[in-house]
Structure formats: structure tokens, C-alpha cells
Amino acid sequence: MTNHQSAYFEFLCHFGDNALILGHRLSEWCGHAPSLEEDIALANTALDLMGEAQLWLGLASDVEGHNRTADDLAMHRDVWDFRNFLLTEQPNGDFGQTIMRQYLFDAWHVPTLTALTSSIEKSIVEIAQKTVKEARYHLSRSRDIVIGLGDGTIESRKRMQSALELLFPYVGEFFTSDSVEQQMVKEGVLSNLDNLRKSYFEEINKTFSSATLTLPNIQFSQKGGKTGKQHSEHLGHILNQMQWLSRAYPDANW
Amino acid sequence: MTLSNASDMIAEDQISSTEWPLWEIFIRGQQGISHRHVGSLHAPDAKTAIQSARDVYTRRSEGVSIWVVESQQITASSPSDKGPLYEPSKSKIYRHPTFFDIPDKVGAM
């Protein structure tokens, strides 16, 4: 692969893996959510993300040109090949923790996909235009629930505040840039994301103020998912469950 | 507000019911056709009811518009009034517009 190809491939895997891993995490709720309505809504979100993963990984497989399909990329790579944010692989915890993780992700997902709608790569624009609509809906739902539970009962607020404190250290990774991303910006594949951090914090500050939650005052952030250098121990367990069938029965068909 | 204001908040035992109210869901399938009752669901408020209705009832592109109404806001006729309410019209078949042909181009009526 040329330098361009391999950076482009990793870039696409980053988007595909975020959607794949978070989608898988959400699917773990299927049949266990606190109400039937939430169960269906969470499963819908999981399916939206799985669909998005399929599009990004499909494009990644075209770019790579090694006859590895989107399914191969999802099912036959190991932990160090994954490029998802550490946030997306964190355990579900209680419902509040899952919704907090979703909100922190959605608030990044929407502006990033919006930025990708003006990429110079036509195939990226097509995927971004389709998925940003779903992401906007996810954001509006997760934001409402964060506000509802934060500004809810003493117990629900306590749980949302601890979820925020637990997950906030994973937000910093959204704004780390690496050589892959810099190259994509230089080539016009990704538009400049300089304003992303500012608009992200405007969004979450507004929500947390309505939700009567306090943003933890920490500068430290966990990193290593986007580059694949240091995933948390959770990813291995996810892959174990997600990939075993396709590894044990390589010819299995639907 | 910070966590120190927790005393301002509603304690669990002060909430009279922990059950969300029931909402009736109406979906309009396409432009020009009226909303149709499709079912009901539980939600804490109207906005959430619309969002849940979107997830529960429009997953297969069934709708272009959603109405929700709290079930307790609906006043229904009583089944025991069936006689006086509906029987009298049964003998008045001339009220049915079946004695003339409707041109095809009129469409759904």
C-alpha cells in the first residue's frame, strides 16, 4: 500500500471501529433494558451503528484492495488492529452509564460526520450524509435522557454524576490528532477540525447545566484506542464474544 | 446547580407513581391519508413518547407523521350504549353511498 492508501485505510477503520464496537456494546442490552420502549430504542441505535460500521469498513476494504471484506475486517482482526476510541469499548454499567457514554459519543459523532459531508472523497460524503441523520437522532435522544435523569431524582442524579466522572477521562481522546489524521486533513479528505473541541464543550456544558451535573475538573485523559497502541482490557473480551462464531465456523452462512 | 442542592430535588418516595403514563400513538403513513391508531406505549412525557413511537412503530418506514396523546385524555363511548348509539342506523341503508358508481380517478375516499 502507498502511504496515502495506508493512512486512508486506518482513517476509515477508525470510523468503522467506533461504530462497530459501540454498536456491539449497545446490542448487549437487547432484552435487558429497563423498559420495552428503551430496549427497542437501544437496539435500533445499535443497528444504526452496525450499519454505519458496515459502510466504513466496506470502503476500508475497497481502499486496502487485499480481498478482505468488511466482515473480515470486523471478525478477523485482533485488538491491536482496532482503531476505536477507548470510550466506545467501556462496559455498559447501569442504564445511566450506558446513556452517558452514548451522549459523550453522540456529541462527537454529529459534528465529525457533518465535517465529513464536505470531504473531497465522494464515497465519504455519501456515507456521512446517510449516517449523520441517524447520529442526530441518537444525540437528541441521549441528550434528553441525560437531562431527564440528571435533573431527576436524587438517586438518578447521583448515578449520572458518577457515570460522568467515570467516563469523562475518555473524552480527551476525541481531540488528539495523529499523523493519519493530519495527512487526511492535508489531503482534504477530512476538513479541519480545529473548532471541534470548542463546539463539543459548548454542547456538553449546556446539557450538563440543564441536567444539573458538574463536569469533573480534570486535565488527564486516557488515550491509545484511536492509535491502537493501548486498548483497555475490555476490547479483548468484546472481540472474544463478537468474533468466536465466525472464527469457530469460518464457512458459517446466514 | 451543584450536587449540594440535592435537597431541592424530588425524593423517590414523593413521587406518587413510578409508572410512566400510557400514550396512544397515531401514525400517518403517507401524505394525504389521515393518522391511524397503531398502538400504545409508556413514556414519561410527550416528547419521549414521540421518540419511542418513532423507534417502536416507524422502524420499517411506516410513517411521515406521529401524533401522541395521553391515554387518559381520551373519552371513549361505553360498550353498553351500543344499542342506542349504533343500532338505529342499521335499518337506514339509504345513507350508504352505494347506489351510484364512484369514478376511479376520485381515488381513496
Short mmCIF file of C-alpha atoms in Angstrom, two decimals:
data_model
loop_
_atom_site.label_atom_id
_atom_site.label_comp_id
_atom_site.label_asym_id
_atom_site.label_seq_id
_atom_site.Cartn_x
_atom_site.Cartn_y
_atom_site.Cartn_z
CA MET A 1 0.00 0.00 0.00
CA THR A 2 1.10 3.52 -0.70
CA ASN A 3 1.46 5.98 2.12
CA HIS A 4 -1.84 7.57 1.15
CA GLN A 5 -3.60 4.22 0.99
CA SER A 6 -2.47 3.03 4.39
CA ALA A 7 -3.34 6.32 6.12
CA TYR A 8 -6.72 6.37 4.38
CA PHE A 9 -7.34 2.75 5.39
CA GLU A 10 -6.59 3.43 9.06
CA PHE A 11 -8.72 6.54 8.98
CA LEU A 12 -11.70 4.56 7.68
CA CYS A 13 -11.09 1.79 10.24
CA HIS A 14 -11.22 4.43 12.98
CA PHE A 15 -14.75 5.41 11.96
CA GLY A 16 -15.85 1.85 11.28
CA ASP A 17 -14.46 0.53 14.56
CA ASN A 18 -16.08 3.27 16.67
CA ALA A 19 -19.45 2.33 15.22
CA LEU A 20 -18.81 -1.42 15.38
CA ILE A 21 -17.60 -1.58 18.97
CA LEU A 22 -20.18 0.85 20.37
CA GLY A 23 -22.89 -0.90 18.36
CA HIS A 24 -21.85 -4.24 19.82
CA ARG A 25 -21.81 -2.82 23.34
CA LEU A 26 -25.34 -1.46 22.89
CA SER A 27 -26.55 -4.77 21.49
CA GLU A 28 -25.63 -6.35 24.84
CA TRP A 29 -28.66 -4.51 26.27
CA CYS A 30 -31.07 -6.33 23.97
CA GLY A 31 -33.71 -7.91 26.20
CA HIS A 32 -32.32 -6.29 29.37
CA ALA A 33 -33.23 -2.60 29.13
CA PRO A 34 -35.32 -1.05 31.93
CA SER A 35 -38.41 -0.72 29.72
CA LEU A 36 -39.65 -2.25 26.49
CA GLU A 37 -39.53 1.16 24.79
CA GLU A 38 -35.89 1.72 25.79
CA ASP A 39 -35.00 -1.81 24.80
CA ILE A 40 -36.22 -1.21 21.25
CA ALA A 41 -34.65 2.25 21.08
CA LEU A 42 -31.23 0.95 22.23
CA ALA A 43 -31.39 -1.96 19.79
CA ASN A 44 -32.28 0.48 17.00
CA THR A 45 -29.28 2.62 17.83
CA ALA A 46 -27.10 -0.48 17.90
CA LEU A 47 -28.38 -1.48 14.46
CA ASP A 48 -27.80 2.03 13.08
CA LEU A 49 -24.20 1.83 14.29
CA MET A 50 -23.72 -1.67 12.86
CA GLY A 51 -24.97 -0.36 9.51
CA GLU A 52 -22.55 2.54 9.72
CA ALA A 53 -19.68 0.18 10.58
CA GLN A 54 -20.51 -1.89 7.52
CA LEU A 55 -20.27 1.19 5.27
CA TRP A 56 -16.95 2.45 6.65
CA LEU A 57 -15.34 -0.99 6.78
CA GLY A 58 -16.67 -1.75 3.29
CA LEU A 59 -14.93 1.34 1.99
CA ALA A 60 -11.81 0.46 4.00
CA SER A 61 -11.75 -2.96 2.35
CA ASP A 62 -12.01 -1.35 -1.13
CA VAL A 63 -9.16 1.01 -0.28
CA GLU A 64 -6.97 -1.78 1.06
CA GLY A 65 -7.59 -3.96 -2.01
CA HIS A 66 -6.42 -7.20 -0.34
CA ASN A 67 -9.67 -9.11 -0.82
CA ARG A 68 -10.50 -8.62 2.84
CA THR A 69 -14.23 -7.85 3.11
CA ALA A 70 -15.91 -5.64 5.71
CA ASP A 71 -16.81 -8.85 7.57
CA ASP A 72 -13.17 -9.98 7.53
CA LEU A 73 -12.11 -6.65 8.97
CA ALA A 74 -14.73 -6.88 11.72
CA MET A 75 -14.26 -10.55 12.57
CA HIS A 76 -10.65 -11.40 11.74
CA ARG A 77 -8.63 -8.57 13.21
CA ASP A 78 -7.15 -8.59 16.70
CA VAL A 79 -7.15 -5.97 19.46
CA TRP A 80 -4.11 -4.02 18.22
CA ASP A 81 -5.66 -3.57 14.76
CA PHE A 82 -8.73 -1.80 16.11
CA ARG A 83 -8.83 1.99 15.92
CA ASN A 84 -11.88 2.79 18.05
CA PHE A 85 -11.88 5.33 20.88
CA LEU A 86 -11.42 3.83 24.34
CA LEU A 87 -14.80 5.30 25.32
CA THR A 88 -16.69 3.03 22.94
CA GLU A 89 -15.30 -0.17 24.48
CA GLN A 90 -16.08 0.75 28.10
CA PRO A 91 -18.58 -1.57 29.81
CA ASN A 92 -22.29 -0.76 29.86
CA GLY A 93 -22.58 -0.42 33.66
CA ASP A 94 -26.09 0.63 34.61
CA PHE A 95 -28.52 2.22 32.15
CA GLY A 96 -27.37 5.73 33.17
CA GLN A 97 -23.74 4.85 32.46
CA THR A 98 -24.67 3.49 29.03
CA ILE A 99 -26.64 6.63 28.19
CA MET A 100 -23.84 8.88 29.43
CA ARG A 101 -21.32 7.00 27.24
CA GLN A 102 -23.74 7.33 24.33
CA TYR A 103 -24.24 11.04 24.85
CA LEU A 104 -20.50 11.77 25.12
CA PHE A 105 -20.00 9.83 21.89
CA ASP A 106 -23.00 11.28 20.01
CA ALA A 107 -21.87 14.83 20.81
CA TRP A 108 -18.59 14.00 18.99
CA HIS A 109 -20.20 11.88 16.26
CA VAL A 110 -22.58 14.51 14.89
CA PRO A 111 -20.11 17.37 14.26
CA THR A 112 -17.50 14.94 12.92
CA LEU A 113 -19.88 13.34 10.42
CA THR A 114 -21.09 16.82 9.49
CA ALA A 115 -17.49 17.80 8.74
CA LEU A 116 -17.10 14.65 6.60
CA THR A 117 -20.04 15.70 4.41
CA SER A 118 -17.67 18.25 2.85
CA SER A 119 -14.83 15.80 2.21
CA ILE A 120 -13.25 15.76 -1.25
CA GLU A 121 -13.81 11.98 -1.34
CA LYS A 122 -17.23 11.33 -2.81
CA SER A 123 -17.68 7.94 -1.16
CA ILE A 124 -17.02 9.51 2.26
CA VAL A 125 -19.58 12.24 1.58
CA GLU A 126 -22.20 9.62 0.72
CA ILE A 127 -21.65 7.66 3.94
CA ALA A 128 -21.52 10.81 6.06
CA GLN A 129 -24.73 12.22 4.59
CA LYS A 130 -26.60 9.00 5.28
CA THR A 131 -25.29 8.38 8.80
CA VAL A 132 -25.35 11.95 10.12
CA LYS A 133 -29.16 11.84 10.09
CA GLU A 134 -29.13 8.77 12.32
CA ALA A 135 -26.48 10.32 14.56
CA ARG A 136 -28.56 13.47 15.03
CA TYR A 137 -31.43 11.36 16.24
CA HIS A 138 -29.13 9.44 18.61
CA LEU A 139 -27.85 12.73 20.01
CA SER A 140 -31.27 14.21 20.54
CA ARG A 141 -32.37 11.05 22.41
CA SER A 142 -29.28 10.61 24.56
CA ARG A 143 -29.21 14.33 25.42
CA ASP A 144 -32.86 14.25 26.55
CA ILE A 145 -32.30 11.21 28.73
CA VAL A 146 -29.12 12.66 30.28
CA ILE A 147 -31.11 15.78 31.19
CA GLY A 148 -34.10 13.75 32.38
CA LEU A 149 -32.04 11.50 34.64
CA GLY A 150 -29.57 14.19 35.75
CA ASP A 151 -32.33 16.61 36.72
CA GLY A 152 -34.46 13.73 38.01
CA THR A 153 -34.46 12.07 41.40
CA ILE A 154 -31.64 12.11 43.96
CA GLU A 155 -30.74 8.54 43.01
CA SER A 156 -30.79 9.13 39.23
CA ARG A 157 -28.70 12.28 39.53
CA LYS A 158 -26.16 10.53 41.75
CA ARG A 159 -25.80 7.76 39.19
CA MET A 160 -25.47 10.17 36.26
CA GLN A 161 -22.85 12.22 38.10
CA SER A 162 -20.78 9.10 38.84
CA ALA A 163 -21.16 7.96 35.23
CA LEU A 164 -19.87 11.35 34.07
CA GLU A 165 -16.91 11.17 36.45
CA LEU A 166 -16.10 7.65 35.32
CA LEU A 167 -16.31 8.35 31.58
CA PHE A 168 -15.14 11.93 31.23
CA PRO A 169 -11.42 10.97 31.20
CA TYR A 170 -12.10 9.16 27.89
CA VAL A 171 -13.36 12.32 26.16
CA GLY A 172 -9.92 13.89 25.74
CA GLU A 173 -9.01 11.22 23.16
CA PHE A 174 -11.58 12.73 20.76
CA PHE A 175 -9.35 15.75 20.30
CA THR A 176 -5.99 14.06 19.90
CA SER A 177 -4.55 14.29 16.43
CA ASP A 178 -2.12 11.80 14.93
CA SER A 179 -0.13 11.52 11.71
CA VAL A 180 -3.01 9.68 9.99
CA GLU A 181 -5.48 12.43 10.76
CA GLN A 182 -3.03 15.19 9.85
CA GLN A 183 -2.44 13.58 6.49
CA MET A 184 -6.19 13.27 5.88
CA VAL A 185 -6.66 16.96 6.66
CA LYS A 186 -3.77 17.84 4.35
CA GLU A 187 -5.31 15.80 1.53
CA GLY A 188 -8.77 17.34 2.07
CA VAL A 189 -10.37 14.00 3.00
CA LEU A 190 -11.18 15.43 6.40
CA SER A 191 -11.93 19.11 6.84
CA ASN A 192 -10.15 20.98 9.56
CA LEU A 193 -11.47 20.02 12.99
CA ASP A 194 -9.94 22.94 14.91
CA ASN A 195 -13.35 24.08 16.15
CA LEU A 196 -14.47 20.60 17.16
CA ARG A 197 -13.25 20.83 20.75
CA LYS A 198 -14.84 24.23 21.31
CA SER A 199 -18.23 23.27 19.88
CA TYR A 200 -18.13 19.92 21.70
CA PHE A 201 -17.69 21.61 25.05
CA GLU A 202 -20.38 24.16 24.26
CA GLU A 203 -22.77 21.29 23.58
CA ILE A 204 -21.97 19.26 26.68
CA ASN A 205 -21.73 22.27 29.03
CA LYS A 206 -25.22 23.34 28.02
CA THR A 207 -26.61 19.84 28.51
CA PHE A 208 -24.90 19.22 31.84
CA SER A 209 -26.07 22.56 33.14
CA SER A 210 -29.71 21.62 32.31
CA ALA A 211 -29.03 18.18 33.77
CA THR A 212 -27.63 19.76 36.99
CA LEU A 213 -24.44 17.73 36.55
CA THR A 214 -20.95 19.01 37.19
CA LEU A 215 -18.16 18.45 34.69
CA PRO A 216 -15.17 16.95 36.56
CA ASN A 217 -12.24 19.31 36.75
CA ILE A 218 -9.57 17.02 35.35
CA GLN A 219 -6.97 17.58 32.68
CA PHE A 220 -5.88 13.95 32.38
CA SER A 221 -7.22 11.87 29.54
CA GLN A 222 -6.97 8.19 28.63
CA LYS A 223 -5.56 7.55 25.16
CA GLY A 224 -4.45 4.68 22.98
CA GLY A 225 -7.62 3.42 21.29
CA LYS A 226 -7.59 5.60 18.20
CA THR A 227 -3.95 4.75 17.50
CA GLY A 228 -4.46 1.11 18.58
CA LYS A 229 -1.41 1.35 20.82
CA GLN A 230 -3.14 0.76 24.13
CA HIS A 231 -6.69 -0.52 24.22
CA SER A 232 -8.30 -1.20 27.58
CA GLU A 233 -8.65 -4.83 28.68
CA HIS A 234 -12.35 -4.67 27.74
CA LEU A 235 -11.78 -4.79 23.98
CA GLY A 236 -10.32 -8.30 24.08
CA HIS A 237 -13.42 -9.56 25.88
CA ILE A 238 -15.70 -7.86 23.35
CA LEU A 239 -13.85 -9.41 20.41
CA ASN A 240 -13.91 -12.78 22.12
CA GLN A 241 -17.69 -12.70 22.21
CA MET A 242 -18.19 -10.91 18.90
CA GLN A 243 -15.77 -12.97 16.81
CA TRP A 244 -15.92 -16.50 18.21
CA LEU A 245 -18.64 -17.77 15.91
CA SER A 246 -17.07 -16.59 12.71
CA ARG A 247 -13.69 -17.93 13.87
CA ALA A 248 -15.01 -21.31 15.04
CA TYR A 249 -17.18 -21.78 11.94
CA PRO A 250 -15.41 -19.87 9.17
CA ASP A 251 -17.86 -21.01 6.48
CA ALA A 252 -20.98 -20.34 8.50
CA ASN A 253 -23.71 -18.78 6.40
CA TRP A 254 -26.90 -16.98 7.28
CA MET B 1 -26.95 23.85 40.29
CA THR B 2 -24.38 21.69 42.02
CA LEU B 3 -24.73 18.49 43.98
CA SER B 4 -25.21 20.44 47.21
CA ASN B 5 -28.70 21.38 46.00
CA ALA B 6 -29.79 17.77 46.17
CA SER B 7 -32.35 18.65 48.86
CA ASP B 8 -34.28 20.72 46.27
CA MET B 9 -34.92 17.62 44.27
CA ILE B 10 -37.82 15.25 44.43
CA ALA B 11 -37.16 12.27 46.66
CA GLU B 12 -38.10 8.88 45.29
CA ASP B 13 -40.90 8.34 47.85
CA GLN B 14 -42.51 11.69 47.00
CA ILE B 15 -43.31 10.56 43.50
CA SER B 16 -46.83 9.18 43.64
CA SER B 17 -46.31 6.65 40.88
CA THR B 18 -43.15 5.28 39.35
CA GLU B 19 -45.08 4.05 36.31
CA TRP B 20 -44.83 6.21 33.22
CA PRO B 21 -48.22 7.24 31.81
CA LEU B 22 -49.63 5.41 28.81
CA TRP B 23 -49.75 7.18 25.43
CA GLU B 24 -51.82 6.33 22.37
CA ILE B 25 -49.84 6.53 19.14
CA PHE B 26 -51.20 7.70 15.80
CA ILE B 27 -49.13 7.43 12.62
CA ARG B 28 -49.76 8.94 9.23
CA GLY B 29 -48.48 6.52 6.67
CA GLN B 30 -48.28 8.82 3.67
CA GLN B 31 -49.22 12.32 2.58
CA GLY B 32 -52.97 12.83 2.21
CA ILE B 33 -54.04 9.92 4.37
CA SER B 34 -55.21 10.61 7.91
CA HIS B 35 -53.42 9.49 11.08
CA ARG B 36 -54.25 5.95 12.15
CA HIS B 37 -54.12 4.50 15.64
CA VAL B 38 -51.29 1.94 15.73
CA GLY B 39 -50.92 1.12 19.42
CA SER B 40 -49.74 2.50 22.71
CA LEU B 41 -46.60 2.77 24.82
CA HIS B 42 -45.35 4.11 28.14
CA ALA B 43 -43.29 7.31 28.32
CA PRO B 44 -42.53 9.98 30.93
CA ASP B 45 -43.55 12.89 28.67
CA ALA B 46 -44.93 13.74 25.23
CA LYS B 47 -41.55 14.32 23.58
CA THR B 48 -40.20 10.99 24.79
CA ALA B 49 -43.44 9.34 23.66
CA ILE B 50 -42.84 10.65 20.13
CA GLN B 51 -39.24 9.42 20.16
CA SER B 52 -40.24 5.99 21.43
CA ALA B 53 -43.07 5.84 18.90
CA ARG B 54 -40.52 6.56 16.20
CA ASP B 55 -38.45 3.59 17.38
CA VAL B 56 -41.32 1.21 18.11
CA TYR B 57 -43.70 1.95 15.23
CA THR B 58 -41.80 3.51 12.31
CA ARG B 59 -38.80 1.18 12.04
CA ARG B 60 -39.92 -0.06 8.65
CA SER B 61 -40.64 3.36 7.17
CA GLU B 62 -44.30 3.23 8.11
CA GLY B 63 -44.73 6.90 8.82
CA VAL B 64 -44.32 10.51 7.84
CA SER B 65 -46.02 12.00 10.90
CA ILE B 66 -46.61 10.95 14.52
CA TRP B 67 -49.27 12.10 16.97
CA VAL B 68 -49.24 11.06 20.62
CA VAL B 69 -51.99 11.62 23.15
CA GLU B 70 -52.06 10.56 26.77
CA SER B 71 -54.50 7.66 27.00
CA GLN B 72 -56.34 9.18 29.96
CA GLN B 73 -57.21 12.20 27.80
CA ILE B 74 -59.33 10.04 25.55
CA THR B 75 -63.02 9.81 26.34
CA ALA B 76 -64.50 6.65 24.90
CA SER B 77 -68.07 5.59 24.29
CA SER B 78 -69.32 2.82 26.53
CA PRO B 79 -69.86 -0.66 25.04
CA SER B 80 -73.17 -0.88 26.92
CA ASP B 81 -74.51 2.06 24.86
CA LYS B 82 -74.12 0.02 21.71
CA GLY B 83 -77.86 -0.31 21.20
CA PRO B 84 -78.95 3.32 21.29
CA LEU B 85 -75.77 4.59 19.60
CA TYR B 86 -75.39 2.29 16.63
CA GLU B 87 -78.45 0.10 16.12
CA PRO B 88 -80.72 2.85 14.69
CA SER B 89 -78.52 3.43 11.65
CA LYS B 90 -78.56 -0.24 10.67
CA SER B 91 -82.02 -0.02 9.10
CA LYS B 92 -81.15 3.09 7.09
CA ILE B 93 -79.23 1.63 4.21
CA TYR B 94 -80.09 4.64 2.02
CA ARG B 95 -77.43 6.54 3.99
CA HIS B 96 -74.71 4.45 2.38
CA PRO B 97 -73.42 5.97 -0.87
CA THR B 98 -73.66 2.63 -2.64
CA PHE B 99 -76.33 3.48 -5.18
CA PHE B 100 -74.02 5.20 -7.64
CA ASP B 101 -70.60 4.46 -9.14
CA ILE B 102 -67.60 6.45 -7.92
CA PRO B 103 -65.23 7.30 -10.79
CA ASP B 104 -61.79 5.67 -10.37
CA LYS B 105 -59.94 8.96 -10.60
CA VAL B 106 -61.55 10.15 -7.35
CA GLY B 107 -59.09 7.86 -5.54
CA ALA B 108 -59.31 6.91 -1.85
CA MET B 109 -62.44 8.20 -0.12
#
